[in-house]
Coordinates of C-alpha atoms and ligand atoms in Angstrom, one line a residue:
M1 CA 65.8 61.0 116.1
T2 CA 69.1 62.8 116.0
S3 CA 69.4 65.5 113.4
S4 CA 72.3 66.1 111.0
L5 CA 71.8 69.9 110.6
P6 CA 74.2 71.7 108.3
I7 CA 77.2 73.1 110.1
I8 CA 78.1 76.6 108.6
S9 CA 81.1 78.7 109.4
L10 CA 80.5 82.5 109.7
T11 CA 84.0 83.2 108.4
S12 CA 83.8 80.9 105.3
P13 CA 84.4 82.7 102.0
T14 CA 81.6 80.6 100.6
L15 CA 79.1 81.7 103.3
P16 CA 76.3 82.8 100.9
R17 CA 76.5 79.5 98.9
D18 CA 76.6 77.5 102.2
L19 CA 73.5 79.2 103.5
L20 CA 71.6 78.6 100.3
Q21 CA 72.6 75.0 100.0
G22 CA 72.1 74.2 103.6
L23 CA 68.7 75.9 104.1
C24 CA 66.8 76.3 100.9
P25 CA 65.1 73.0 99.9
S26 CA 65.7 72.2 96.3
G27 CA 63.1 69.4 96.2
P28 CA 60.1 68.2 98.2
S29 CA 61.9 65.1 99.5
E30 CA 64.5 67.0 101.5
G31 CA 64.4 66.9 105.3
P32 CA 64.3 69.7 107.9
T33 CA 65.5 73.1 106.9
G34 CA 65.7 76.5 108.3
F35 CA 68.0 75.4 111.2
F36 CA 71.7 75.1 111.2
Y37 CA 74.7 75.1 113.6
L38 CA 76.9 78.2 113.3
V39 CA 80.6 77.8 114.0
D40 CA 83.4 80.5 114.0
H41 CA 80.8 82.9 115.2
Q42 CA 83.3 85.0 117.1
V43 CA 81.3 85.2 120.3
P44 CA 83.9 84.7 123.0
P45 CA 83.3 81.4 124.9
A46 CA 84.0 83.3 128.2
E47 CA 81.2 85.7 127.4
L48 CA 78.7 82.9 126.7
H49 CA 79.8 81.2 129.9
G50 CA 79.4 84.5 131.8
A51 CA 75.9 85.0 130.4
F52 CA 74.8 81.5 131.5
E53 CA 76.2 82.3 134.9
A54 CA 74.3 85.6 135.0
S55 CA 71.2 83.7 134.0
R56 CA 71.6 81.1 136.7
C57 CA 72.2 83.8 139.2
F58 CA 69.1 85.7 138.2
F59 CA 66.7 82.7 138.2
E60 CA 68.1 81.0 141.3
E61 CA 69.2 83.9 143.6
E62 CA 66.9 86.8 142.7
S63 CA 63.9 87.2 145.0
E64 CA 60.4 86.8 143.4
E65 CA 59.6 90.4 144.4
E66 CA 62.6 91.7 142.4
K67 CA 61.7 89.5 139.5
R68 CA 58.2 90.9 139.5
K69 CA 59.5 94.5 139.5
T70 CA 61.1 93.9 136.1
I71 CA 57.9 92.9 134.3
D72 CA 57.0 95.4 131.5
R73 CA 54.3 93.9 129.3
T74 CA 54.1 97.0 127.1
G75 CA 57.8 97.1 126.3
H76 CA 57.9 93.3 126.3
T77 CA 60.8 93.1 128.6
G78 CA 61.5 91.5 132.0
W79 CA 60.4 88.3 133.7
T80 CA 57.8 85.7 132.8
G81 CA 57.1 83.0 135.4
V82 CA 56.5 79.3 134.9
G83 CA 53.2 78.6 133.2
E84 CA 52.7 82.2 132.1
E85 CA 53.7 81.8 128.4
S86 CA 52.7 79.3 125.8
L87 CA 54.8 79.4 122.7
D88 CA 52.3 77.1 121.1
P89 CA 49.3 79.4 120.4
T90 CA 46.9 76.5 120.4
K91 CA 47.6 75.5 124.0
K92 CA 45.6 76.6 127.1
V93 CA 47.1 78.0 130.3
A94 CA 47.1 74.7 132.1
E95 CA 49.4 73.3 129.3
A96 CA 51.6 76.4 129.1
D97 CA 55.3 76.2 128.9
V98 CA 57.2 74.8 131.9
K99 CA 59.8 77.5 131.8
E100 CA 60.6 81.0 133.2
S101 CA 62.3 83.6 131.2
F102 CA 63.8 87.1 131.2
Y103 CA 63.7 89.3 128.2
V104 CA 66.4 91.9 127.7
S105 CA 66.1 94.7 125.0
L106 CA 69.0 96.6 123.4
S107 CA 67.9 99.6 125.3
V108 CA 70.1 98.4 128.2
L109 CA 73.1 99.3 126.0
S110 CA 72.2 102.9 125.4
T111 CA 72.2 104.5 128.9
P112 CA 74.7 104.4 131.8
P113 CA 74.0 101.2 133.7
S114 CA 71.9 102.6 136.6
R115 CA 68.5 101.6 137.8
E116 CA 67.1 105.1 137.5
C117 CA 67.9 105.9 133.9
S118 CA 67.7 102.5 132.2
P119 CA 64.6 102.3 130.0
Q120 CA 64.4 98.6 131.1
T121 CA 64.4 97.7 134.7
L122 CA 67.3 95.3 135.4
P123 CA 67.2 93.4 138.7
P124 CA 70.1 93.7 141.2
T125 CA 71.6 90.3 140.1
L126 CA 72.0 91.6 136.6
L127 CA 72.9 95.2 137.3
A128 CA 74.8 95.4 140.6
K129 CA 76.8 92.3 139.9
R130 CA 79.2 93.8 137.4
E131 CA 80.5 90.6 135.8
N132 CA 76.9 89.6 135.0
H133 CA 76.1 93.0 133.5
I134 CA 79.3 92.9 131.3
A135 CA 78.6 89.4 130.0
L136 CA 75.0 90.2 129.1
T137 CA 75.6 93.5 127.4
G138 CA 78.6 92.0 125.6
L139 CA 76.6 89.1 124.4
L140 CA 73.7 91.3 123.2
Q141 CA 76.2 93.3 121.0
H142 CA 77.9 90.2 119.6
C143 CA 74.5 88.5 118.8
R144 CA 73.3 91.6 116.9
R145 CA 76.5 91.6 114.9
V146 CA 76.3 87.9 114.1
C147 CA 72.7 88.4 112.9
E148 CA 73.8 91.3 110.7
A149 CA 76.6 89.2 109.2
L150 CA 74.3 86.4 108.5
L151 CA 71.7 88.7 106.8
D152 CA 74.6 90.0 104.6
G153 CA 75.2 86.4 103.7
F154 CA 71.6 85.9 102.8
E155 CA 71.5 89.1 100.7
K156 CA 74.4 87.8 98.7
A157 CA 72.9 84.3 98.4
L158 CA 69.7 85.8 97.0
Q159 CA 71.6 88.3 94.9
L160 CA 69.9 91.3 96.5
E161 CA 71.0 94.9 96.7
E162 CA 73.6 95.4 99.4
G163 CA 72.2 96.7 102.7
L164 CA 68.6 95.9 102.0
F165 CA 68.1 93.7 105.1
K166 CA 70.2 96.0 107.3
E167 CA 67.8 98.9 106.4
R168 CA 64.8 96.7 107.4
H169 CA 66.4 96.2 110.9
R170 CA 67.5 99.8 111.6
G171 CA 67.1 100.8 115.2
G172 CA 66.8 97.4 116.7
E173 CA 63.8 98.4 118.9
D174 CA 62.2 95.0 118.8
D175 CA 65.3 92.8 119.1
R176 CA 65.2 90.8 122.4
M177 CA 67.6 88.4 124.2
R178 CA 65.7 85.9 126.3
L179 CA 67.3 84.1 129.1
I180 CA 65.4 80.9 129.7
R181 CA 65.3 78.4 132.5
Y182 CA 63.4 75.1 132.4
P183 CA 63.1 73.9 136.0
A184 CA 64.5 70.5 137.0
Q185 CA 62.1 67.6 136.6
H186 CA 62.9 64.7 138.7
P187 CA 60.3 61.9 139.0
S188 CA 59.1 63.3 142.3
T189 CA 58.9 67.0 141.1
P190 CA 55.2 68.2 141.3
A191 CA 54.0 69.8 138.0
T192 CA 52.7 73.2 139.0
N193 CA 52.2 76.5 137.2
G194 CA 53.4 79.9 138.6
Q195 CA 50.3 80.1 140.9
G196 CA 51.1 76.8 142.5
E197 CA 48.2 75.0 140.7
Q198 CA 48.5 71.6 139.2
Q199 CA 49.7 71.8 135.6
I200 CA 49.0 69.3 132.9
R201 CA 52.2 67.3 132.1
S202 CA 52.1 67.2 128.3
G203 CA 55.7 66.0 127.8
I204 CA 56.6 69.4 126.6
R205 CA 58.8 72.1 128.2
A206 CA 58.2 74.7 125.4
G207 CA 55.3 74.3 123.0
A208 CA 55.7 73.9 119.2
H209 CA 56.1 77.2 117.4
S210 CA 57.9 79.1 114.7
D211 CA 59.9 82.2 115.7
Y212 CA 58.4 85.6 114.9
G213 CA 61.4 87.6 113.9
S214 CA 63.8 87.3 111.0
L215 CA 66.6 85.2 112.6
T216 CA 67.2 83.5 116.0
L217 CA 70.5 82.6 117.6
L218 CA 70.3 80.0 120.3
A219 CA 72.9 79.0 122.9
Q220 CA 72.0 75.8 124.9
S221 CA 73.5 74.6 128.1
D222 CA 74.6 71.0 128.1
I223 CA 71.0 69.6 128.4
G224 CA 69.1 68.6 125.3
G225 CA 65.4 68.6 124.5
L226 CA 65.2 71.0 121.5
Q227 CA 63.5 69.4 118.5
V228 CA 62.7 70.6 115.0
R229 CA 59.8 69.3 113.0
D230 CA 60.8 67.4 109.9
Q231 CA 59.3 69.4 107.0
T232 CA 58.5 66.2 105.2
S233 CA 56.1 65.2 108.0
M234 CA 53.9 68.3 107.6
G235 CA 50.3 67.2 107.1
T236 CA 51.2 63.6 108.1
E237 CA 52.2 61.9 111.3
E238 CA 54.6 64.3 113.1
K239 CA 58.3 63.5 113.0
W240 CA 60.7 65.5 115.2
L241 CA 64.5 65.6 115.0
D242 CA 66.7 66.4 118.0
V243 CA 68.9 69.5 117.9
P244 CA 71.4 68.5 120.6
P245 CA 73.8 71.1 122.1
R246 CA 77.0 71.1 120.1
E247 CA 80.3 72.3 121.7
G248 CA 81.3 75.8 120.3
A249 CA 78.3 76.1 118.0
L250 CA 75.2 78.3 118.2
V251 CA 72.0 77.1 116.7
V252 CA 70.5 79.5 114.1
N253 CA 67.0 79.3 112.7
I254 CA 65.1 81.4 110.2
G255 CA 62.1 83.3 111.6
D256 CA 58.8 84.1 110.0
C257 CA 59.8 87.5 108.7
L258 CA 62.7 86.2 106.6
E259 CA 60.3 83.5 105.4
F260 CA 57.7 86.1 104.3
W261 CA 60.3 88.3 102.5
S262 CA 61.7 85.3 100.7
R263 CA 58.2 84.1 99.7
G264 CA 58.7 80.8 101.6
L265 CA 62.1 80.0 100.0
L266 CA 63.8 80.3 103.4
P267 CA 61.6 78.3 105.7
S268 CA 60.8 79.2 109.3
T269 CA 60.4 75.8 110.9
V270 CA 58.3 74.7 113.8
H271 CA 60.3 73.6 116.9
R272 CA 59.7 72.8 120.6
V273 CA 61.5 71.6 123.7
V274 CA 60.5 68.3 125.2
E275 CA 60.6 67.1 128.8
P276 CA 63.5 65.0 130.1
R277 CA 63.6 61.6 128.4
V278 CA 66.7 60.3 130.2
D279 CA 68.2 61.0 133.7
A280 CA 70.9 63.2 132.2
E281 CA 68.2 65.7 131.1
R282 CA 66.4 66.0 134.4
D283 CA 68.3 68.9 135.9
A284 CA 67.3 72.5 135.1
R285 CA 67.9 73.3 131.4
Y286 CA 69.2 76.8 130.5
S287 CA 69.2 78.4 127.1
I288 CA 69.7 81.9 125.7
A289 CA 67.9 83.0 122.6
Y290 CA 68.6 86.2 120.6
F291 CA 65.7 87.2 118.4
H292 CA 66.6 89.6 115.6
H293 CA 63.4 91.5 114.6
P294 CA 62.7 93.9 111.7
S295 CA 62.0 97.6 112.6
P296 CA 58.4 98.0 113.6
N297 CA 57.5 99.8 110.4
S298 CA 59.1 97.4 108.0
S299 CA 56.7 95.8 105.5
L300 CA 56.5 92.0 105.5
S301 CA 55.5 91.8 101.8
P302 CA 57.7 89.4 99.9
L303 CA 60.5 90.8 97.8
S304 CA 59.5 91.3 94.2
P305 CA 60.4 88.1 92.2
S306 CA 62.0 90.5 89.7
L307 CA 64.7 91.1 92.3
L308 CA 65.6 87.5 92.7
P309 CA 67.4 85.1 90.3
P310 CA 64.9 83.2 88.1
E311 CA 66.3 79.8 89.3
L312 CA 65.3 80.7 92.9
V313 CA 61.9 82.0 91.9
K314 CA 61.3 78.5 90.4
R315 CA 61.9 77.0 93.8
F316 CA 59.1 79.0 95.5
P317 CA 56.6 76.7 97.3
P318 CA 53.3 76.2 95.4
L319 CA 50.8 79.0 96.0
E320 CA 48.2 76.9 97.9
E321 CA 50.9 75.5 100.3
W322 CA 52.2 79.0 100.8
R323 CA 48.7 80.4 101.5
E324 CA 48.1 77.7 104.1
K325 CA 51.4 78.3 105.8
C326 CA 50.7 82.1 106.0
L327 CA 47.2 81.4 107.4
R328 CA 48.5 79.1 110.1
K329 CA 50.9 81.9 111.1
G330 CA 48.0 84.3 111.6
I331 CA 48.2 86.4 108.4
P332 CA 44.6 87.6 107.9
E333 CA 42.6 86.1 105.1
E334 CA 42.3 89.5 103.2
A335 CA 46.1 89.9 103.3
L336 CA 47.0 86.4 102.0
P337 CA 48.8 86.0 98.7
K338 CA 46.4 85.6 95.7
E339 CA 46.2 83.9 92.4
D340 CA 46.7 87.2 90.6
G341 CA 50.2 87.3 92.0
S342 CA 49.5 89.9 94.7
E343 CA 51.3 89.1 97.9
I344 CA 51.0 89.5 101.7
Q345 CA 49.9 93.0 102.5
A346 CA 49.0 95.4 105.3
M347 CA 51.3 93.8 107.8
T348 CA 54.4 95.4 109.3
G349 CA 57.0 93.7 111.5
G350 CA 55.7 95.5 114.5
E351 CA 52.1 94.4 113.9
Y352 CA 53.1 90.8 113.4
L353 CA 55.2 90.8 116.5
K354 CA 52.3 92.2 118.6
K355 CA 49.9 89.6 117.2
R356 CA 52.2 86.7 118.0
L357 CA 53.1 87.9 121.5
K358 CA 49.4 88.2 122.2
G359 CA 48.9 84.6 120.9
S360 CA 51.5 83.4 123.4
G361 CA 49.7 84.9 126.4
L362 CA 52.0 88.0 126.8
Ligands
AKG1 O1 65.1 76.8 124.8 C1 65.3 76.4 123.7 O2 66.1 75.6 123.4 C2 64.4 77.0 122.5 C3 63.6 78.2 122.9 C4 62.8 78.7 121.8 O3 62.6 78.1 120.8 C5 62.2 80.1 121.8 O4 62.3 80.7 122.9 O5 61.7 80.6 120.8
FE2_2 FE1 61.8 79.4 119.2

């Protein structure tokens, strides 16, 4: 099924209203939410093109030895090979994602670009090739700015004090940009994981998951496969809607942290990437995701309802539904929202991120 996601302009004077109308379900019968296409995002097309070229260059031309040297599981940066990560935490290694990726942190912006002093090890294809380095670092900065502008829009939409979300993202330690490559899958391509062992073909390139941060921006190459779960199909037969690449637009989706803060008002929706369904989807698929994360010490407790307009508080999902959703996302039983009105406790952005990364095999 092809989706008709809202198309929102970042420069529209009505951005806060557009975000609220487009994303926040006002009734149970409404379709998928939490995803939209962003236009007028001010990311130069040449920079996006350059970043895709850098990504292609890394995945296709870098040696495996150099790729391995970039792996830093503590700092959560660098390369992950095919079959090493499973975005769907319920899946086993044999059913892990059929993708490789490279995580870049904002730390690459803060030092002169040299192999010795960068806190993150960049491989030769992304460091010595100047045009690749320029495109990647330029895109990192633009993506962070777009996320900040969107969070300003959400602040206004929720009538919150100015700067509240910016304060919760100060530092940017946990923001990551992820270059992703899904290998080509022609009928004769053997399904193997990174160790060359047979992998179960489940029809899925990236497993069903919600994103762990506050906002995600996604640029897709011209090959489709991204799908978002129709919210009306939760608890019943699954219905998925396609999110095809759209010329000039970025896909934006709300992550779990913004959902927690807004007490479920802004939903963080389950999505996945499916295997090629038509010949046009069989070549390698590239995407670039930017994950905006709260600072590690930011609390994930929902904003007090007294800070929100009463008409929005009335639209909170029912307590039982909200508790179940939090439980599915790994909030421990003792920290779940309760009947007496107390809300998610004892979790910070950093703790939640660690928990989810562990669940995906990293
Ligand atoms: O590759 C895509 O289109 C989506 C990737 C994704 O959802 C993720 O990395 O969280
Ligand atoms: Fe995702």
